[in-house]
Amino acid sequence: MRTALVLALLVFAMPAYAANHAVQIKGMKFNPAKISVAVGDTITFTNAGPKTHTATALDGSFDTGQLAKGKSAKVKISAAGAHPFKCSIHASMKGTVTAK
């Protein structure tokens, strides 16, 4: 009984770990274009297309910089809410990160 109580307390006392999510850039699109994450999570943007792209939040909360074909960049989401983003090179490419 005492062991079960100690184990239960340890489970609830363990810190939550941030998750890593992936967004692929291909065919002049972000896939997925809409993604839900928790505050503190990381998103890895990977360019699988032939052209250089960025993933740039309109609110300035993240920017991958220019990603050539095959390159990736990680961004940490540090604030709750909706964070629309676009490719700063190809303005028709858009997406939204929603953080809770």
CSV table of C-alpha atoms in Angstrom, one decimal:
chain,number,residue,atom,x,y,z
A,1,MET,CA,0.0,0.0,0.0
A,2,ARG,CA,2.8,2.4,1.0
A,3,THR,CA,4.7,1.6,-2.2
A,4,ALA,CA,1.6,2.3,-4.4
A,5,LEU,CA,1.1,5.6,-2.7
A,6,VAL,CA,4.7,6.6,-3.2
A,7,LEU,CA,4.5,5.6,-6.9
A,8,ALA,CA,1.3,7.6,-7.4
A,9,LEU,CA,2.9,10.7,-5.9
A,10,LEU,CA,5.9,10.3,-8.1
A,11,VAL,CA,3.7,10.1,-11.2
A,12,PHE,CA,1.9,13.3,-10.4
A,13,ALA,CA,5.1,15.1,-9.3
A,14,MET,CA,6.9,14.4,-12.6
A,15,PRO,CA,7.3,17.5,-14.8
A,16,ALA,CA,5.5,17.6,-18.1
A,17,TYR,CA,7.9,17.4,-21.1
A,18,ALA,CA,7.6,19.6,-24.1
A,19,ALA,CA,6.7,17.8,-27.3
A,20,ASN,CA,8.3,18.1,-30.7
A,21,HIS,CA,6.1,18.6,-33.8
A,22,ALA,CA,7.0,18.5,-37.5
A,23,VAL,CA,5.8,20.6,-40.4
A,24,GLN,CA,7.1,19.8,-43.9
A,25,ILE,CA,7.4,22.4,-46.6
A,26,LYS,CA,6.7,20.9,-50.0
A,27,GLY,CA,4.7,21.8,-53.1
A,28,MET,CA,4.5,25.5,-52.1
A,29,LYS,CA,2.5,24.5,-48.9
A,30,PHE,CA,3.1,23.9,-45.2
A,31,ASN,CA,2.0,20.4,-44.2
A,32,PRO,CA,0.1,20.5,-41.9
A,33,ALA,CA,-0.9,24.2,-42.4
A,34,LYS,CA,-2.7,24.3,-39.1
A,35,ILE,CA,-1.1,22.7,-36.0
A,36,SER,CA,-2.1,22.7,-32.3
A,37,VAL,CA,0.7,22.6,-29.7
A,38,ALA,CA,1.2,23.3,-26.1
A,39,VAL,CA,3.2,26.3,-24.9
A,40,GLY,CA,6.8,25.2,-24.6
A,41,ASP,CA,6.6,22.7,-27.5
A,42,THR,CA,9.0,22.8,-30.4
A,43,ILE,CA,8.1,22.7,-34.1
A,44,THR,CA,10.7,21.5,-36.6
A,45,PHE,CA,10.1,23.0,-40.1
A,46,THR,CA,11.7,21.0,-42.9
A,47,ASN,CA,12.0,22.1,-46.5
A,48,ALA,CA,11.4,19.2,-48.7
A,49,GLY,CA,10.9,21.3,-51.8
A,50,PRO,CA,13.3,22.7,-54.4
A,51,LYS,CA,12.9,26.4,-53.5
A,52,THR,CA,14.1,28.3,-50.5
A,53,HIS,CA,11.3,29.1,-47.9
A,54,THR,CA,10.8,30.5,-44.5
A,55,ALA,CA,8.2,30.0,-41.7
A,56,THR,CA,7.8,33.5,-40.2
A,57,ALA,CA,5.2,34.3,-37.6
A,58,LEU,CA,3.2,37.4,-38.3
A,59,ASP,CA,3.4,38.4,-34.6
A,60,GLY,CA,7.2,38.0,-34.6
A,61,SER,CA,7.2,35.1,-32.2
A,62,PHE,CA,9.3,32.9,-34.4
A,63,ASP,CA,11.2,32.8,-37.7
A,64,THR,CA,13.1,29.9,-39.2
A,65,GLY,CA,15.2,32.1,-41.5
A,66,GLN,CA,15.7,30.9,-45.0
A,67,LEU,CA,15.6,27.2,-45.4
A,68,ALA,CA,17.2,25.7,-48.6
A,69,LYS,CA,16.1,22.3,-49.9
A,70,GLY,CA,16.7,19.6,-47.3
A,71,LYS,CA,17.3,22.1,-44.4
A,72,SER,CA,15.4,22.2,-41.1
A,73,ALA,CA,14.9,24.7,-38.3
A,74,LYS,CA,13.4,24.3,-34.9
A,75,VAL,CA,11.2,27.0,-33.2
A,76,LYS,CA,9.9,27.0,-29.6
A,77,ILE,CA,6.4,28.2,-29.1
A,78,SER,CA,6.5,30.3,-25.9
A,79,ALA,CA,3.1,32.1,-25.8
A,80,ALA,CA,-0.5,30.8,-25.9
A,81,GLY,CA,-2.8,31.8,-28.7
A,82,ALA,CA,-3.0,31.7,-32.4
A,83,HIS,CA,0.2,32.5,-34.3
A,84,PRO,CA,-0.4,32.8,-38.0
A,85,PHE,CA,2.7,32.4,-40.1
A,86,LYS,CA,3.8,32.6,-43.8
A,87,CYS,CA,6.7,32.1,-46.0
A,88,SER,CA,8.3,35.6,-46.3
A,89,ILE,CA,9.5,34.7,-49.8
A,90,HIS,CA,6.2,33.3,-51.1
A,91,ALA,CA,3.4,35.2,-49.3
A,92,SER,CA,0.7,32.9,-50.6
A,93,MET,CA,2.1,30.1,-48.4
A,94,LYS,CA,0.3,30.4,-45.0
A,95,GLY,CA,-0.3,28.5,-41.8
A,96,THR,CA,-1.3,28.8,-38.2
A,97,VAL,CA,0.1,27.5,-35.0
A,98,THR,CA,-2.4,27.4,-32.1
A,99,ALA,CA,-0.8,27.1,-28.6
A,100,LYS,CA,-2.6,26.3,-25.4
